[in-house]
CSV table of C-alpha atoms in Angstrom, one decimal:
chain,number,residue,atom,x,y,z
K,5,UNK,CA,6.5,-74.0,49.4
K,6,UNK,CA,9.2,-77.2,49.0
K,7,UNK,CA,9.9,-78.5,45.9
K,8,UNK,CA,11.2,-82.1,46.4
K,9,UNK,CA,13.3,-83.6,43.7
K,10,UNK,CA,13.3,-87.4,42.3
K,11,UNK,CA,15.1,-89.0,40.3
K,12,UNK,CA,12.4,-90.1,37.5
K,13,UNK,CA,13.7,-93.4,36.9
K,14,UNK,CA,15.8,-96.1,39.0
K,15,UNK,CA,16.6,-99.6,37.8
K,16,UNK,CA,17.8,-102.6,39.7
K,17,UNK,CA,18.2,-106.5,39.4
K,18,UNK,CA,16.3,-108.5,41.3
K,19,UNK,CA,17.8,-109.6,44.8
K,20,UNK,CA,19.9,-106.3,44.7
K,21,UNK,CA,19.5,-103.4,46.5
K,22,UNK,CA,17.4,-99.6,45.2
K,23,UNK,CA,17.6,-96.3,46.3
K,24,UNK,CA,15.2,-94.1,45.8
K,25,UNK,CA,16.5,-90.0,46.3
K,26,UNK,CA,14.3,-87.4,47.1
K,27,UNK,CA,15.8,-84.0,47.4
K,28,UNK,CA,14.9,-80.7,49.5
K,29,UNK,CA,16.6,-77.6,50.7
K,30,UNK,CA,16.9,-78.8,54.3
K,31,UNK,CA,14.7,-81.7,53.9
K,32,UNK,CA,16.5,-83.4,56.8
K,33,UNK,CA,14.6,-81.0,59.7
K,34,UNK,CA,11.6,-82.3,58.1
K,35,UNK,CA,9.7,-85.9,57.8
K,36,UNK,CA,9.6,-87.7,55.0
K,37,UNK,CA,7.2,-90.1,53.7
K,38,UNK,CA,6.7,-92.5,51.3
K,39,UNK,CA,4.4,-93.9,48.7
K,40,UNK,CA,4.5,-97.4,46.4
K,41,UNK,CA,2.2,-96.8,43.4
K,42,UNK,CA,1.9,-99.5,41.4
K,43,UNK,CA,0.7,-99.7,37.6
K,44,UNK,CA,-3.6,-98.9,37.7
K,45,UNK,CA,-3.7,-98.7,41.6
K,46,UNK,CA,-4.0,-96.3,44.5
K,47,UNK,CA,-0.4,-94.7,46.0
K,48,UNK,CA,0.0,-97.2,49.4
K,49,UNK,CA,2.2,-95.5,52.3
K,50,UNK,CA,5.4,-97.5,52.5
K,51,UNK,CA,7.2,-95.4,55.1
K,52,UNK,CA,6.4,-92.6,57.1
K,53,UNK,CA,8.4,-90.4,59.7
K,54,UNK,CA,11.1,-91.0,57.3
K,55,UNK,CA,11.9,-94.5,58.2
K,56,UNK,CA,8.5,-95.7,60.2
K,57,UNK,CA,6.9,-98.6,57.9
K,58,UNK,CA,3.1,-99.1,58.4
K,59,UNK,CA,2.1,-103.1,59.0
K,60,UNK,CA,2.1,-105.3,56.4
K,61,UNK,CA,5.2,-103.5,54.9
K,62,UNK,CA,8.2,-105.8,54.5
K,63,UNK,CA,11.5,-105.3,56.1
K,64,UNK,CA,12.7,-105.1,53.1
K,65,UNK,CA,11.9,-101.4,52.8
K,66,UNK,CA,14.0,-98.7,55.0
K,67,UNK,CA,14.2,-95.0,54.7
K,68,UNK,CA,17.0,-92.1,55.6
K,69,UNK,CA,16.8,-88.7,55.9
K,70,UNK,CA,19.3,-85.9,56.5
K,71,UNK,CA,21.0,-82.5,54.8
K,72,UNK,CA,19.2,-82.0,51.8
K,73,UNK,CA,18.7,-85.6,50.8
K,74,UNK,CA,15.6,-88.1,51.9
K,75,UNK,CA,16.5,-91.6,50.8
K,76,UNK,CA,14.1,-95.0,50.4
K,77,UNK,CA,15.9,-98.0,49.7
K,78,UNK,CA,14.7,-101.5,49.3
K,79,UNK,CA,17.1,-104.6,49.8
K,80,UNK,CA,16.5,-108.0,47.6
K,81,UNK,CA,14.6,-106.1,45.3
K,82,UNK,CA,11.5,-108.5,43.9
K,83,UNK,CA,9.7,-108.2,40.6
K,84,UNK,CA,6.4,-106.8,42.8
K,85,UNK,CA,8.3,-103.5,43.8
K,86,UNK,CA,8.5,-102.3,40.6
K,87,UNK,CA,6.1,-98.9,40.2
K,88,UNK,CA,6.1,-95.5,41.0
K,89,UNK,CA,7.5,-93.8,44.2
K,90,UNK,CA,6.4,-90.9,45.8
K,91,UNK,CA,7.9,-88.7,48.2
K,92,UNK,CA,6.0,-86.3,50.3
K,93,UNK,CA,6.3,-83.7,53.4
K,94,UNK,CA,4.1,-81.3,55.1
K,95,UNK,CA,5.1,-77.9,54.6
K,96,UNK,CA,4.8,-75.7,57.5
K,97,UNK,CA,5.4,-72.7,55.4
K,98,UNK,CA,2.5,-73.0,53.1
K,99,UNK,CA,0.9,-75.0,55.1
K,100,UNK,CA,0.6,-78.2,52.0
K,101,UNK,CA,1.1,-81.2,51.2
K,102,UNK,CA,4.3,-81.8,48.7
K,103,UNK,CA,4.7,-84.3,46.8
K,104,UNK,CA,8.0,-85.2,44.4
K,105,UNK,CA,7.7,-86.1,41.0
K,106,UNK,CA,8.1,-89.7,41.7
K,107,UNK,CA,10.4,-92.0,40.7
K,108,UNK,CA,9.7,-95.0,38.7
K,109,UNK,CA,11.6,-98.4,39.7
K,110,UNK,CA,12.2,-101.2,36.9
K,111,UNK,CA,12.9,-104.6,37.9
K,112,UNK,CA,15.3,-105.7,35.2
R,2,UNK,CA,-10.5,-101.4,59.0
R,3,UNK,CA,-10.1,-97.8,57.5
R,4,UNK,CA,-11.5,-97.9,53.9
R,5,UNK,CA,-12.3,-94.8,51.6
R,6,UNK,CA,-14.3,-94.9,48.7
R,7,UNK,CA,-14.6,-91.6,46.0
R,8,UNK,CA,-17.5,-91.4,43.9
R,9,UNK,CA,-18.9,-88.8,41.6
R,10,UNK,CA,-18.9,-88.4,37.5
R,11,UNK,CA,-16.7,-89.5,34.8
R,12,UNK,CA,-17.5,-86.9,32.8
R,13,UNK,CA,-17.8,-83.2,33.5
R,14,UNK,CA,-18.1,-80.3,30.4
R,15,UNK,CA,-15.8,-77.3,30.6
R,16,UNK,CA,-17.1,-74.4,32.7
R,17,UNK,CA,-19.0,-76.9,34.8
R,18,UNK,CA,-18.4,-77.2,38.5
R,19,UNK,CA,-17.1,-81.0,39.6
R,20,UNK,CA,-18.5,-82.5,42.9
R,21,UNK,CA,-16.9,-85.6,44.7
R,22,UNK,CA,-18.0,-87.3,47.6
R,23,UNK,CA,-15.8,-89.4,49.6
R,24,UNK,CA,-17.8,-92.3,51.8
R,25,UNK,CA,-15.5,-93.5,54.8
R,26,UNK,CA,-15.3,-96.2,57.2
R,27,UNK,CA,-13.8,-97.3,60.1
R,28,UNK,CA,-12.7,-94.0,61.6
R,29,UNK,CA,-14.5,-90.9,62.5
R,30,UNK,CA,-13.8,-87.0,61.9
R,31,UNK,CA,-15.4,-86.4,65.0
R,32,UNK,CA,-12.6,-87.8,66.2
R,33,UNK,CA,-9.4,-85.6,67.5
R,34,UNK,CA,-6.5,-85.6,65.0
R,35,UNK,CA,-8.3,-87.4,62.4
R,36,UNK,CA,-8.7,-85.1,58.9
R,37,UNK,CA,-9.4,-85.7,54.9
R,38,UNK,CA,-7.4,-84.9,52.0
R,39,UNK,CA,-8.3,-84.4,48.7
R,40,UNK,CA,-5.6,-85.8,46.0
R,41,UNK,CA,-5.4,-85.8,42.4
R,42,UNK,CA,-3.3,-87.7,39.0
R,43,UNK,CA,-3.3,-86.5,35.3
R,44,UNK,CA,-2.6,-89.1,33.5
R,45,UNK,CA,1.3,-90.2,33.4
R,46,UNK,CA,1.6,-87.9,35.7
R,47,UNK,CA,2.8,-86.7,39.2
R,48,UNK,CA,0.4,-86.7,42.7
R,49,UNK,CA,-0.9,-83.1,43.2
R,50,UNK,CA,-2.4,-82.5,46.8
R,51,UNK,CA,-5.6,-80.2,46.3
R,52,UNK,CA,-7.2,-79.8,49.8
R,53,UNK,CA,-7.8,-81.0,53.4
R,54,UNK,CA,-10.3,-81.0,56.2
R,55,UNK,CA,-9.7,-81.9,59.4
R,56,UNK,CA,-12.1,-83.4,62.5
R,57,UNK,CA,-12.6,-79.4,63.9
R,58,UNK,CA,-13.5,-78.4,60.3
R,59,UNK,CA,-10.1,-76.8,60.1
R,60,UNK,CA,-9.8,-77.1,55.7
R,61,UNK,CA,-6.7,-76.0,54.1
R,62,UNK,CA,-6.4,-76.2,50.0
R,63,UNK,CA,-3.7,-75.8,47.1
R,64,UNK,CA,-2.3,-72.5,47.1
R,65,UNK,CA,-2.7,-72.3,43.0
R,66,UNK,CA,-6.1,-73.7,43.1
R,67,UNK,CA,-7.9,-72.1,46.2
R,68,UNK,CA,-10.0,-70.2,44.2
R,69,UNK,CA,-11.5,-72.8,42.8
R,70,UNK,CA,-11.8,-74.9,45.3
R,71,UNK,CA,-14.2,-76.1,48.4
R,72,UNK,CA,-14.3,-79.0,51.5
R,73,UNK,CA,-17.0,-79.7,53.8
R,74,UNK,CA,-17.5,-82.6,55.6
R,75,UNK,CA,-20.9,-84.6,57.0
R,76,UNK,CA,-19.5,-86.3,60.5
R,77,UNK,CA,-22.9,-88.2,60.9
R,78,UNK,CA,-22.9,-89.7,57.3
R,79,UNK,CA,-19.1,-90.1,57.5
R,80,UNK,CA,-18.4,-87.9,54.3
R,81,UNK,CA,-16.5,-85.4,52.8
R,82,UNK,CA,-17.8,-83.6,49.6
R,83,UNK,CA,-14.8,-81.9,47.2
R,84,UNK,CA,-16.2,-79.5,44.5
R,85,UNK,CA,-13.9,-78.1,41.9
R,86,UNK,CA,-15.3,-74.9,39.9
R,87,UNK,CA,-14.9,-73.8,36.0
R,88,UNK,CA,-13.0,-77.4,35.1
R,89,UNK,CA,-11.0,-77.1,32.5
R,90,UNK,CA,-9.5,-80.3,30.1
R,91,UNK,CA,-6.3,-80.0,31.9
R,92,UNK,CA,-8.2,-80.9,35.0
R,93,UNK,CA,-8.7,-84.5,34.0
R,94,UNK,CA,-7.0,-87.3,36.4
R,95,UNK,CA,-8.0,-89.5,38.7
R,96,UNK,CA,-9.3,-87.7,42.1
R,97,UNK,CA,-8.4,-89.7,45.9
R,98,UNK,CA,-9.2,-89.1,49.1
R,99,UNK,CA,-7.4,-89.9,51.8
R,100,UNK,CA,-7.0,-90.0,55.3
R,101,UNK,CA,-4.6,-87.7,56.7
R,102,UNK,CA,-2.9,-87.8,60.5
R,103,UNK,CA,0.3,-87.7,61.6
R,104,UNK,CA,1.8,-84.9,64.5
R,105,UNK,CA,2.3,-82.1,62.7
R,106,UNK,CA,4.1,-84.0,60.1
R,107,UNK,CA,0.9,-85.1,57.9
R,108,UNK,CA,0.6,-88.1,55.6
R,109,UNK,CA,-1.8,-90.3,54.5
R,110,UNK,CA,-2.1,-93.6,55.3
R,111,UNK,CA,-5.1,-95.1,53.5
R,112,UNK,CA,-5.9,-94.4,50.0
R,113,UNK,CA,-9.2,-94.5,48.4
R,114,UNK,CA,-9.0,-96.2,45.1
R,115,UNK,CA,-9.6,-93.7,43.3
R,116,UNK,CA,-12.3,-92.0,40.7
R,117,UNK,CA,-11.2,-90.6,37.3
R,118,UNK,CA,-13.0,-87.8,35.9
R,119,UNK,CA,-12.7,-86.6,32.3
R,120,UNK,CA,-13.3,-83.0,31.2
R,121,UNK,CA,-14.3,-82.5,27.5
R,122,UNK,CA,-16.8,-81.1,25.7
């Protein structure tokens, strides 16, 4: 099965810009997708087909994905993005949902 | 409007076997494509992805925990029931379902809120 890597921690200023790395063997011939988790609540997909965002997503949030390295970035960062990130992908192989370990973003 | 709501104890003794239900709305698993997944949090802790069943009854679950584990579904109540055998402490977290769709690269895009279930003696 994949195991997907984050990063367990990412800070940024507000108004700047975060990226958020999630890593796989080859995770670029896969999709990637995204979840914002924030303190006490339910994960909310942010992105999906690696850079798809569902409505009522801002702009703000954009995804990459190619090689061995899945990115989500989020420009003008605001004090309401901080919480947890999740990356997932269905693997084919084992036929499961993977999850990363998530990556939590502080808003300094 | 797709809403998802688990319910089922708080608390559950070791040894004992857990059983969640998951009430839907707005979409049906009659429906082609459409499917269920079971997910689950320890506290602090990463998302773990412990099963799924899909609108032909198609159910896949966690590798690690299959044993343990069963899905069935209720089209005409709009439910999906999640039992977990022999719980153990270390399976205390919150429990979600989800739907799941997507072409053939699954994800979920709307989260119940969530139940949390405790497992002590």
């Amino acid at each position: 099965s994949s195991v997907l890597t984050q990063p367990p921690s990412v800070s940024v200023a507000p108004g700047k810009t975060a990226r958020i790395t999630c890593g796989g063997d080859n995770i670029g011939s896969n999709s990637v997708h995204w979840y914002q988790q924030r303190p006490g609540q339910a994960p909310v997909l942010v992105l999906y087909y690696d850079s798809d965002r569902p409505s009522g997503i801002p702009e703000r949030f954009s995804g990459s994905n190619s090689g061995d390295t899945a990115t989500l970035t989020i420009s003008r960062v605001e004090a309401g993005d901080e919480a947890d990130y999740y990356c997932q992908v269905w693997s084919s192989a084992s036929h499961h949902v993977v999850f990363g370990g998530g990556t939590k973003l502080t808003v300094l | 409007q797709v809403t998802l709501k688990e319910s089922g104890p708080a608390l559950v003794k070791p040894t004992q076997t857990l059983t969640l239900t998951c009430t839907f709305s707005g979409f049906s698993l009659s429906t082609t494509g459409m499917g269920v997944s079971w997910i689950r949090q320890p506290p602090g802790k990463a998302l773990e992805w412990l099963a799924r069943i899909d609108w032909d009854d198609y159910k896949l679950y966690n590798t690690s925990l299959k044993t343990r584990l069963t899905i069935s579904k209720d089209t005409s109540k709009n439910q999906v029931v999640f039992t977990m055998t022999n719980m153990d402490p270390a399976d205390t977290a919150t429990y979600y379902c989800a739907r799941i769709t997507g072409t053939y690269y699954y994800y979920m895009d709307v989260w119940g809120k969530g139940t949390t279930v405790t497992v002590s003696s």
